[in-house]
Every structure is written in C-alpha cells, then in structure tokens.
Amino acid sequence: MRLFNSLTRRVEDVVPLEAEHVTMYACGPTVYRYAHLGNLRSFMLYDLIRRALQFEGLQVTEIMNITDVGHMTDESSVEAVDKMQLAMEDEGLTPAEIAEKYTAAVFDDATALGIRPADRYPKATEHIQEMIDLTAILIDKGHAYVVDSGSVYYDVASFEGYGKLSGNTLENLREGHRDLETDPQKRHPADFALWKAAGPGRLMKWPSPWGEGFPGWHIECSAMSMKYLGERFDIHTGGTDLRFPHHEDEIAQSEGAVGHEVVSIWIHAGHLRQSGQKIAKSTGNVILVRDLVERGFDPLSFRWLCFQTQYRSEMDFTWDAMATADQRVKQLRHRMAEWKPGASELDASATAFDARFREALADDLAMPTAVVIVNELVSSKEVLDAQKYALLASWDFVLGLDLERDATAGWEPTAEMRALVTERDAARAAKDFATSDRIRDALGAMGLEVMDTAEGTKIRPRD
Ligand SMILES: [Zn+2]
C-alpha cells in the first residue's frame, strides 16, 4: 500500500512500525453541531484507508477523538469563545448534553454512510489530566511559558521544525499574523495556547497548576494520540483544513515533548464543495445525511460519488451527480441479484480484474480507477456472471456499498455485516466490551437483531 504523505509531499510505502499492524489516529468530530457531508467525506477517507489495509491482510488499530471542549473560534484572544459554549447557550442544554446529542448524531451518520467504528473514541473532556501533564512537560523542556493571566503558550520559536508540515515557517507567519488581535503577553504572534485561563462566565473549566482554565484544541490530539498509540505510530489523518494550524501545532507539541518524530505518515482529505461553493454554515449550503435520505437517496451512494474523485482533490457535490451515483449503486445491486453467487474459485480473467482492483487501491487509493474497473467488470463479456458476483462481493469489503443487498433479499448477511460480526466476536474474546457494544449498536442501526450465542454473535433482520 502506497499513500501520499503530506509531510514529505511524496507517495510512500506504508511500512508499519509493528509488522502487519498499522496504528492510525484520526481527527474526529467537534460535537456542538451536526457533521456535514464535507466532514463526513474526511471520516469516510479514514474508513477507506482502514478497509484497504485490512483488505491487504493487515491489522489496523484506529483511534478517533471526540472534541467536546477547547475548539475555539480564535485561539489567540483571551476572550476566545468556545463554540461548545455558544451551542449550549443557543440550545439551552448543558455542555454534556450538547456533546451527547451531537456525538450520537455523528455515530448515526457514520453508520448510515457505512463508516465502520474506530477501535476507540476518546473524549477531550475525559483526558484533561493528560493534557495538563503534557503541558507541564513542555514547560519543563522550555517549549512553553506561563503568562500572568494563567494561560500557557507554546513558544514556537523554540521548536526548530515549526512549519515543516504546512510550509508556515515563522518567517512566513510573522507577515500573516500582523493584523490578528493577539494576547500582548505572547512572545511571538504565532505562539498558541496549550492552556487557557478561564474568563468570567466560563462554564467548562478545570483546575490546573496554572489556575482554573481549559485546554487548547491542539493539545488534545497530542495527548490522546500518544496515550493510546504510543510515542511512535504509523498514520495520522484529518481534513486538509487541519494541516495548519492544528497538525503543525500537534507536531510541535508531540515532538517537543518526546524529542523525536511521532507520526510516520500524515494524510489529508480534500475539501468538499457544493456546485463550486465552499460548504460552510455561513453560506447556508450545509448538507447533512438526512438531506440525502429526505431526497430518497441511499446514503451509501454518497460513497460511490466520493470514489469518483481522488481523496486529496477538492470534490464538487451536485445533486445531479448524487442522483447518478444513487442510480448506479442500485443498478449494481440489481445486477448482482441477476448474476447469483456460485463461483468457488476465480478463473484467469476474473483474477486479472482482481489484480487491477487491488493495484488501484494500493496506488494511493486510486478510487476513480477502481470505479472504472468495477464498470468494466460489469460490462465485460469475458468474465462469467458468477465470477463477477464473487469479485464484487469481495471488493465490497472496501467499497462498502452493500452490493449483495438485492441478491440476498432472502436473507443473508452482507460481507460488511459478516465482518462486523467477526470483529465483535474478537472484541468479546478480548473482553473489550466497549467495542463489542459499539458494534452491536452499529448492527442494530442496520436493522438487525443481535443475539449472543454459544457459537458467538448471530444476526437476523429485525421484524
Ligand atoms: Zn486533531
């Protein structure tokens, strides 16, 4: 498997630190509003990386954080307003209720889009101590300083590699920050908060050695990634907008604290636009999963639409393209129902198709090529129908389109469901009940009844 590393700006082989086992940290949702299709495109990329690696036979451990504090509008201002606090005031709910509501919503969206659960979802609010500890280490090592207000800033000039991910070196930044309102106590305008003193009226705050306050957003990902994956791990992913300052600052924090490289490969998902416009709350063109459902589309068809654009490229969403993708996915399921299963082994012509599909995946997830291969296979006159069925059923492990839905209307679990059952049984065997419960919920959301038996997990459609 080869992936584009944003840090080296090259396509590189994925060489896991531990043989056959890839460790991956994914920047997760901020849970004070619904995730839009642009956010979900990024989450689908994390899932696609994982599926593709597993398809190659590798084991993957994926951690995705839940940002339920500290994601501020302006990191540098003392009066910075936390968006969580704003949502709370708008909706008349407590911070915990806001977080719970939108965390549940994003899990539902992920399930609807065929995004498999990560192994763990640490919450920022449950790791305040880890963030305080890391901040204290950075102060000790001379990478951070406390100001009179009780805020702690990272001293960007103390970290030699600052700017290596985004190209925003200190020289470039001095220009860009000229107009920004900043805390006059900062040594450099680009210094960012590790810990913020709680201003008046602040509800989400914690005690710390520097007084009551709350963590900056970036420190959360350094603290939680290293807690769960260690001081070296393989892949870190996020949307392209997180490259700077979020990931640049994370590198400064993590590497400043441990003194060496932490992440091998940084991967960033491209932006999603709608009919040429940036998708943002301010432009009023936010599309949610439920908008797809309301228009009669299967949310899984959004996957097929995304596959037509390389993951790093900007993608333009139009409702026409969505309609075409939806039609195609339904057609593929219908064709599979006509073909019927039956091939026990792939013949030469099917094997050639399989090799091309796997090569496309391995080539930095060239999904537009994979789409062409699927289309060629469907219309191929050389490959027997039962062989086509076997190939698509196997590829659906990565595509996640529930392609056997019509064929198995009788009913048989899909490849996806079988994979989840296997994962759940493994989690139960390892006494990881949090994961096992989460997978049970994911199966439940697919309309299945989940039963625990002596032979392990059994599923059947709910009446
Ligand atoms: Zn992050």
Coordinates of C-alpha atoms and ligand atoms in Angstrom, one line a residue:
M1 CA 0.0 0.0 0.0
R2 CA 1.3 3.4 -1.0
L3 CA -0.1 6.7 0.4
F4 CA 0.7 10.3 -0.1
N5 CA 2.5 11.7 2.9
S6 CA 1.7 15.4 3.4
L7 CA 4.8 15.8 5.4
T8 CA 7.3 14.6 2.8
R9 CA 4.9 15.5 -0.1
R10 CA 5.6 12.1 -1.7
V11 CA 3.7 8.9 -2.2
E12 CA 5.3 6.4 0.2
D13 CA 5.1 2.8 1.1
V14 CA 3.2 2.1 4.3
V15 CA 5.7 0.3 6.4
P16 CA 4.1 -0.3 9.8
L17 CA 6.3 0.0 12.9
E18 CA 5.0 -3.3 14.1
A19 CA 4.8 -5.9 11.3
E20 CA 1.4 -6.4 9.8
H21 CA -0.2 -4.0 12.3
V22 CA -1.0 -0.4 11.3
T23 CA -1.7 2.2 14.0
M24 CA -3.8 5.2 13.0
Y25 CA -5.1 8.4 14.7
A26 CA -7.9 10.2 13.1
C27 CA -9.0 13.8 14.0
G28 CA -12.7 13.3 14.9
P29 CA -15.7 15.4 15.1
T30 CA -16.3 18.6 17.2
V31 CA -19.6 17.8 18.8
Y32 CA -21.5 21.0 19.1
R33 CA -23.3 20.8 15.7
Y34 CA -24.3 18.2 13.1
A35 CA -21.5 16.9 10.8
H36 CA -22.0 17.9 7.2
L37 CA -21.0 15.9 4.1
G38 CA -17.7 17.7 4.0
N39 CA -16.7 16.5 7.5
L40 CA -18.1 13.0 6.6
R41 CA -16.0 12.8 3.4
S42 CA -13.0 13.1 5.7
F43 CA -14.3 10.4 8.0
M44 CA -15.0 8.2 5.0
L45 CA -11.4 8.6 4.0
Y46 CA -10.2 7.3 7.3
D47 CA -12.5 4.3 7.0
L48 CA -11.4 3.7 3.4
I49 CA -7.7 3.6 4.5
R50 CA -8.6 1.1 7.1
R51 CA -10.7 -1.1 4.9
A52 CA -8.0 -1.1 2.2
L53 CA -5.3 -2.0 4.6
Q54 CA -7.4 -4.8 6.1
F55 CA -8.3 -6.0 2.6
E56 CA -4.5 -6.4 2.1
G57 CA -4.5 -8.6 5.2
L58 CA -3.1 -6.0 7.7
Q59 CA -4.5 -5.4 11.2
V60 CA -5.4 -1.8 11.9
T61 CA -5.9 0.0 15.2
E62 CA -7.8 3.2 14.7
I63 CA -8.3 5.9 17.4
M64 CA -10.7 8.8 16.7
N65 CA -11.0 11.6 19.2
I66 CA -14.2 13.4 20.1
T67 CA -13.6 17.1 20.6
D68 CA -16.1 18.2 23.3
V69 CA -14.1 21.1 24.6
G70 CA -11.5 23.6 23.6
H71 CA -12.3 24.1 19.9
M72 CA -12.2 27.9 19.9
T73 CA -13.0 30.5 17.3
D74 CA -9.9 32.4 18.0
E75 CA -7.1 30.6 19.8
S76 CA -5.1 33.8 20.4
S77 CA -7.7 36.0 22.1
V78 CA -8.1 36.0 25.8
E79 CA -11.8 36.3 25.4
A80 CA -12.0 33.4 23.0
V81 CA -15.4 31.9 22.9
D82 CA -15.7 28.2 22.8
K83 CA -18.1 27.0 20.1
M84 CA -19.4 24.4 22.5
Q85 CA -20.4 27.2 24.9
L86 CA -22.1 29.1 22.1
A87 CA -24.2 26.0 21.1
M88 CA -25.1 25.5 24.8
E89 CA -26.4 29.0 25.0
D90 CA -28.4 28.6 21.7
E91 CA -30.0 25.3 22.7
G92 CA -30.4 25.7 26.4
L93 CA -28.6 22.4 27.1
T94 CA -25.6 21.7 29.3
P95 CA -22.2 21.0 27.7
A96 CA -22.5 17.3 28.4
E97 CA -26.0 17.2 26.8
I98 CA -24.8 19.1 23.7
A99 CA -21.8 16.7 23.4
E100 CA -24.0 13.6 23.9
K101 CA -26.6 14.8 21.4
Y102 CA -24.1 15.5 18.6
T103 CA -21.9 12.5 19.3
A104 CA -24.9 10.2 18.9
A105 CA -25.8 12.1 15.7
V106 CA -22.4 11.7 14.2
F107 CA -22.3 8.0 15.0
D108 CA -25.7 7.6 13.3
D109 CA -24.4 9.4 10.2
A110 CA -21.2 7.3 10.2
T111 CA -23.3 4.1 10.3
A112 CA -25.6 5.4 7.5
L113 CA -22.5 6.0 5.3
G114 CA -21.0 2.6 6.0
I115 CA -18.2 4.0 8.1
R116 CA -17.0 1.3 10.4
P117 CA -16.5 2.1 14.1
A118 CA -13.0 3.1 15.2
D119 CA -11.4 0.9 18.0
R120 CA -11.8 3.7 20.4
Y121 CA -13.3 7.2 20.7
P122 CA -11.5 9.1 23.5
K123 CA -13.2 12.3 24.6
A124 CA -11.3 15.5 25.2
T125 CA -13.2 16.2 28.5
E126 CA -12.0 12.8 29.8
H127 CA -8.3 13.5 29.2
I128 CA -7.8 16.9 30.8
Q129 CA -5.2 15.4 33.1
E130 CA -3.2 14.0 30.2
M131 CA -3.3 17.4 28.6
I132 CA -2.2 19.2 31.8
D133 CA 0.7 16.6 32.1
L134 CA 1.8 17.2 28.6
T135 CA 1.7 21.0 29.0
A136 CA 3.8 20.7 32.2
I137 CA 6.4 18.6 30.3
L138 CA 6.5 21.3 27.5
I139 CA 7.1 24.0 30.1
D140 CA 9.9 21.9 31.7
K141 CA 11.6 21.4 28.4
G142 CA 11.5 25.1 27.6
H143 CA 8.9 24.8 24.8
A144 CA 6.1 26.6 26.7
Y145 CA 5.6 29.5 29.1
V146 CA 3.0 30.7 31.5
V147 CA 1.7 34.3 31.3
D148 CA 0.2 36.4 34.1
S149 CA -3.4 35.5 33.2
G150 CA -2.7 31.8 33.9
S151 CA -2.7 30.9 30.2
V152 CA 0.1 28.7 28.9
Y153 CA 1.5 29.3 25.4
Y154 CA 3.7 27.1 23.2
D155 CA 6.9 29.0 22.2
V156 CA 7.0 28.3 18.5
A157 CA 10.5 29.8 18.2
S158 CA 11.8 27.0 20.5
F159 CA 10.8 24.3 18.0
E160 CA 13.2 24.2 15.1
G161 CA 10.9 22.2 12.8
Y162 CA 8.0 24.6 13.0
G163 CA 6.3 24.9 9.6
K164 CA 7.6 21.6 8.2
L165 CA 4.1 20.2 7.5
S166 CA 2.3 23.3 6.2
G167 CA 5.2 25.5 5.0
N168 CA 4.1 28.1 7.5
T169 CA 7.5 28.8 8.9
L170 CA 8.0 31.6 11.5
E171 CA 9.2 33.9 8.8
N172 CA 6.1 33.4 6.7
L173 CA 3.8 33.7 9.7
R174 CA 5.2 37.0 11.0
E175 CA 3.6 38.5 7.9
G176 CA 0.3 36.7 8.2
H177 CA -0.3 37.5 11.9
R178 CA 0.3 41.2 11.6
D179 CA -3.4 42.1 11.7
L180 CA -4.6 39.5 14.2
E181 CA -5.7 40.5 17.6
T182 CA -3.4 38.7 20.0
D183 CA -2.6 38.4 23.7
P184 CA 0.1 41.0 24.2
Q185 CA 1.8 38.7 26.6
K186 CA 2.7 36.3 23.9
R187 CA 6.3 36.2 22.8
H188 CA 5.5 35.6 19.1
P189 CA 2.2 36.1 17.4
A190 CA 2.2 32.5 16.2
D191 CA 2.5 31.2 19.8
F192 CA -0.6 29.2 20.5
A193 CA -2.4 28.2 23.7
L194 CA -1.8 24.9 25.4
W195 CA -4.0 26.0 28.3
K196 CA -6.3 29.0 28.6
A197 CA -7.2 30.8 31.8
A198 CA -11.0 30.6 32.3
G199 CA -12.5 34.0 31.7
P200 CA -15.6 35.2 33.5
G201 CA -18.8 33.2 32.8
R202 CA -16.8 30.3 31.5
L203 CA -18.7 27.0 32.4
M204 CA -16.3 24.3 31.1
K205 CA -13.2 24.8 33.2
W206 CA -10.9 22.6 35.3
P207 CA -8.3 23.2 38.0
S208 CA -4.6 23.2 36.9
P209 CA -1.2 24.2 38.3
W210 CA -1.7 27.5 36.5
G211 CA -5.2 28.2 37.8
E212 CA -8.7 27.4 36.6
G213 CA -8.9 27.1 32.8
F214 CA -9.4 24.8 29.9
P215 CA -7.1 23.2 27.3
G216 CA -6.3 24.5 23.8
W217 CA -7.7 22.4 21.0
H218 CA -4.4 21.1 19.5
I219 CA -3.0 19.7 22.8
E220 CA -6.0 17.3 22.9
C221 CA -4.7 15.3 19.8
S222 CA -1.1 15.2 21.0
A223 CA -2.2 13.9 24.4
M224 CA -4.7 11.3 23.2
S225 CA -2.8 10.0 20.2
M226 CA 0.3 9.3 22.3
K227 CA -1.7 7.9 25.2
Y228 CA -3.4 5.3 23.0
L229 CA -0.9 4.7 20.2
G230 CA 2.4 5.5 22.0
E231 CA 5.2 7.9 21.1
R232 CA 5.6 6.4 17.6
F233 CA 2.7 5.5 15.3
D234 CA 2.1 5.0 11.6
I235 CA -0.7 7.2 10.3
H236 CA -2.4 10.4 11.3
T237 CA -5.3 11.7 9.2
G238 CA -7.6 14.7 9.1
G239 CA -9.2 17.1 6.7
T240 CA -7.0 19.4 4.7
D241 CA -8.1 22.4 6.8
L242 CA -6.5 20.8 9.8
R243 CA -3.0 20.8 8.3
F244 CA -2.5 24.3 9.7
P245 CA -2.5 25.3 12.5
H246 CA -3.9 22.1 14.1
H247 CA -1.5 19.5 12.8
E248 CA 1.5 21.8 12.6
D249 CA 1.0 22.6 16.3
E250 CA 0.4 19.0 17.2
I251 CA 3.8 18.1 15.7
A252 CA 5.5 20.9 17.7
Q253 CA 3.8 19.7 20.9
S254 CA 4.3 15.9 20.4
E255 CA 7.9 16.1 19.1
G256 CA 8.8 18.9 21.5
A257 CA 7.7 16.6 24.4
V258 CA 9.3 13.3 23.3
G259 CA 12.2 14.6 21.3
H260 CA 11.7 12.6 18.2
E261 CA 9.3 12.0 15.3
V262 CA 5.9 10.6 16.4
V263 CA 3.9 10.1 13.2
S264 CA 5.3 8.4 10.1
I265 CA 2.6 9.4 7.5
W266 CA 0.3 12.4 7.5
I267 CA -2.8 12.1 5.3
H268 CA -5.2 14.9 4.5
A269 CA -8.6 14.6 2.8
G270 CA -9.6 17.2 0.2
H271 CA -12.4 19.8 0.6
L272 CA -15.9 19.2 -0.5
R273 CA -17.6 22.0 -2.3
Q274 CA -21.2 22.3 -3.4
S275 CA -21.8 23.4 -7.0
G276 CA -18.5 25.3 -6.8
Q277 CA -19.1 26.9 -3.4
K278 CA -17.4 26.2 -0.2
I279 CA -19.7 24.2 2.2
A280 CA -20.0 26.2 5.4
K281 CA -22.6 27.2 7.9
S282 CA -22.1 30.9 6.9
T283 CA -23.0 30.2 3.2
G284 CA -26.1 28.3 4.3
N285 CA -25.3 25.3 2.0
V286 CA -24.6 22.7 4.6
I287 CA -25.8 19.3 3.5
L288 CA -26.5 16.6 6.2
V289 CA -27.0 12.9 5.8
R290 CA -30.7 13.4 6.5
D291 CA -30.9 15.7 3.5
L292 CA -29.8 12.7 1.3
V293 CA -32.4 10.5 2.9
E294 CA -35.2 13.1 2.5
R295 CA -34.5 13.2 -1.2
G296 CA -34.8 9.5 -1.4
F297 CA -31.2 8.6 -1.8
D298 CA -29.4 5.7 -0.1
P299 CA -26.7 7.4 1.9
L300 CA -24.3 4.6 0.9
S301 CA -24.5 6.0 -2.7
F302 CA -22.6 9.1 -1.4
R303 CA -19.6 6.7 -1.1
W304 CA -19.8 5.8 -4.8
L305 CA -19.9 9.6 -5.6
C306 CA -16.9 10.2 -3.4
F307 CA -14.9 7.4 -5.1
Q308 CA -15.0 9.3 -8.3
T309 CA -12.7 12.0 -7.0
Q310 CA -9.2 11.3 -5.7
Y311 CA -9.4 11.7 -1.9
R312 CA -6.8 14.5 -1.8
S313 CA -8.5 16.5 -4.6
E314 CA -11.3 19.0 -4.0
M315 CA -14.6 17.4 -4.8
D316 CA -17.7 19.2 -6.1
F317 CA -21.0 17.9 -4.8
T318 CA -24.0 18.4 -7.1
W319 CA -27.5 16.9 -6.6
D320 CA -27.4 15.6 -10.2
A321 CA -24.2 13.8 -9.6
M322 CA -25.7 12.4 -6.4
A323 CA -28.7 11.1 -8.3
T324 CA -26.5 9.4 -10.9
A325 CA -24.4 7.8 -8.2
D326 CA -27.5 6.5 -6.4
Q327 CA -28.9 5.1 -9.6
R328 CA -25.6 3.3 -10.3
V329 CA -25.4 1.7 -6.9
K330 CA -29.0 0.4 -7.1
Q331 CA -28.2 -0.9 -10.6
L332 CA -25.1 -2.7 -9.3
R333 CA -27.1 -4.4 -6.5
H334 CA -29.7 -5.4 -9.1
R335 CA -27.2 -6.8 -11.5
M336 CA -25.7 -8.9 -8.6
A337 CA -29.2 -10.3 -7.9
E338 CA -29.4 -11.4 -11.5
W339 CA -25.9 -13.0 -11.5
K340 CA -26.3 -15.0 -8.4
P341 CA -23.3 -16.4 -6.4
G342 CA -21.8 -19.8 -7.2
A343 CA -18.1 -19.3 -8.2
S344 CA -15.9 -21.2 -5.8
E345 CA -12.6 -20.1 -7.4
L346 CA -11.7 -17.1 -9.6
D347 CA -10.7 -18.0 -13.1
A348 CA -7.9 -16.3 -15.1
S349 CA -10.0 -13.4 -16.5
A350 CA -11.5 -12.7 -13.1
T351 CA -8.1 -12.9 -11.4
A352 CA -6.8 -10.3 -13.8
F353 CA -9.6 -7.9 -12.8
D354 CA -8.9 -8.6 -9.1
A355 CA -5.2 -7.8 -9.5
R356 CA -6.1 -4.5 -11.2
F357 CA -8.6 -3.5 -8.5
R358 CA -6.0 -4.3 -5.7
E359 CA -3.3 -2.4 -7.6
A360 CA -5.6 0.7 -7.8
L361 CA -6.2 0.6 -4.1
A362 CA -2.5 0.2 -3.3
D363 CA -1.7 3.1 -5.5
D364 CA -2.6 5.8 -3.0
L365 CA -6.2 4.7 -3.0
A366 CA -6.9 5.5 -6.7
M367 CA -10.7 5.1 -6.3
P368 CA -11.5 6.8 -9.6
T369 CA -9.6 3.9 -11.3
A370 CA -11.3 1.4 -9.0
V371 CA -14.7 2.8 -10.3
V372 CA -13.6 2.3 -13.9
I373 CA -12.6 -1.3 -13.1
V374 CA -15.9 -2.0 -11.5
N375 CA -17.7 -0.6 -14.5
E376 CA -15.6 -2.6 -16.9
L377 CA -16.1 -5.7 -15.0
V378 CA -19.9 -5.3 -15.0
S379 CA -20.0 -4.9 -18.8
S380 CA -17.2 -7.5 -19.5
K381 CA -18.1 -10.2 -22.0
E382 CA -15.2 -12.4 -20.9
V383 CA -15.9 -12.8 -17.2
L384 CA -18.7 -15.2 -16.2
D385 CA -21.6 -13.9 -14.2
A386 CA -20.8 -16.0 -11.1
Q387 CA -17.2 -14.8 -11.3
K388 CA -18.4 -11.2 -11.5
Y389 CA -20.6 -11.8 -8.4
A390 CA -17.7 -13.2 -6.5
L391 CA -15.4 -10.3 -7.3
L392 CA -17.9 -7.6 -6.5
A393 CA -18.9 -9.4 -3.2
S394 CA -15.2 -9.4 -2.3
W395 CA -14.5 -5.9 -3.4
D396 CA -17.4 -4.7 -1.4
F397 CA -15.3 -5.2 1.7
V398 CA -13.6 -2.0 0.6
L399 CA -16.4 -0.3 -1.4
G400 CA -18.9 -0.8 1.5
L401 CA -21.9 -0.3 -0.9
D402 CA -24.0 -3.3 0.4
L403 CA -23.9 -4.6 -3.1
E404 CA -25.4 -8.0 -2.2
R405 CA -28.5 -6.4 -0.7
D406 CA -30.9 -7.4 -3.5
A407 CA -29.2 -10.8 -4.2
T408 CA -29.6 -11.8 -0.6
A409 CA -33.0 -10.3 0.0
G410 CA -33.9 -13.9 1.1
W411 CA -31.9 -13.1 3.6
E412 CA -28.1 -13.5 4.0
P413 CA -25.8 -11.1 5.9
T414 CA -23.7 -8.9 3.7
A415 CA -19.9 -9.0 3.6
E416 CA -19.9 -5.9 5.8
M417 CA -22.2 -7.4 8.4
R418 CA -20.1 -10.6 8.5
A419 CA -17.0 -8.5 9.0
L420 CA -18.7 -6.7 11.9
V421 CA -19.8 -10.0 13.5
T422 CA -16.2 -11.3 13.2
E423 CA -14.9 -8.0 14.8
R424 CA -17.4 -8.2 17.6
D425 CA -16.5 -11.8 18.4
A426 CA -12.9 -10.8 18.5
A427 CA -13.7 -7.9 20.8
R428 CA -15.7 -10.1 23.1
A429 CA -12.9 -12.7 23.2
A430 CA -10.6 -9.9 24.3
K431 CA -13.1 -8.7 26.9
D432 CA -13.3 -5.4 25.1
F433 CA -16.9 -4.9 25.9
A434 CA -17.0 -1.2 24.9
T435 CA -16.1 -2.1 21.3
S436 CA -18.4 -5.1 21.3
D437 CA -21.3 -2.9 22.5
R438 CA -20.5 -0.3 19.9
I439 CA -20.5 -2.9 17.1
R440 CA -23.8 -4.3 18.4
D441 CA -25.2 -0.8 18.2
A442 CA -23.9 -0.4 14.6
L443 CA -25.5 -3.8 13.6
G444 CA -28.7 -2.6 15.3
A445 CA -28.7 0.6 13.3
M446 CA -28.5 -1.6 10.1
G447 CA -31.9 -3.0 11.2
L448 CA -30.5 -6.2 12.6
E449 CA -31.3 -8.1 15.8
V450 CA -28.1 -9.2 17.5
M451 CA -28.0 -12.4 19.6
D452 CA -25.2 -13.7 21.8
T453 CA -25.0 -17.5 21.4
A454 CA -22.5 -20.2 22.4
E455 CA -21.1 -20.0 18.9
G456 CA -20.7 -16.3 19.1
T457 CA -22.7 -13.4 17.6
K458 CA -25.7 -14.2 15.5
I459 CA -27.7 -11.7 13.5
R460 CA -31.0 -11.6 11.7
P461 CA -33.2 -8.9 10.3
R462 CA -35.5 -7.3 12.9
D463 CA -39.2 -7.9 12.2
Ligands
ZN1 ZN -6.9 16.6 15.9

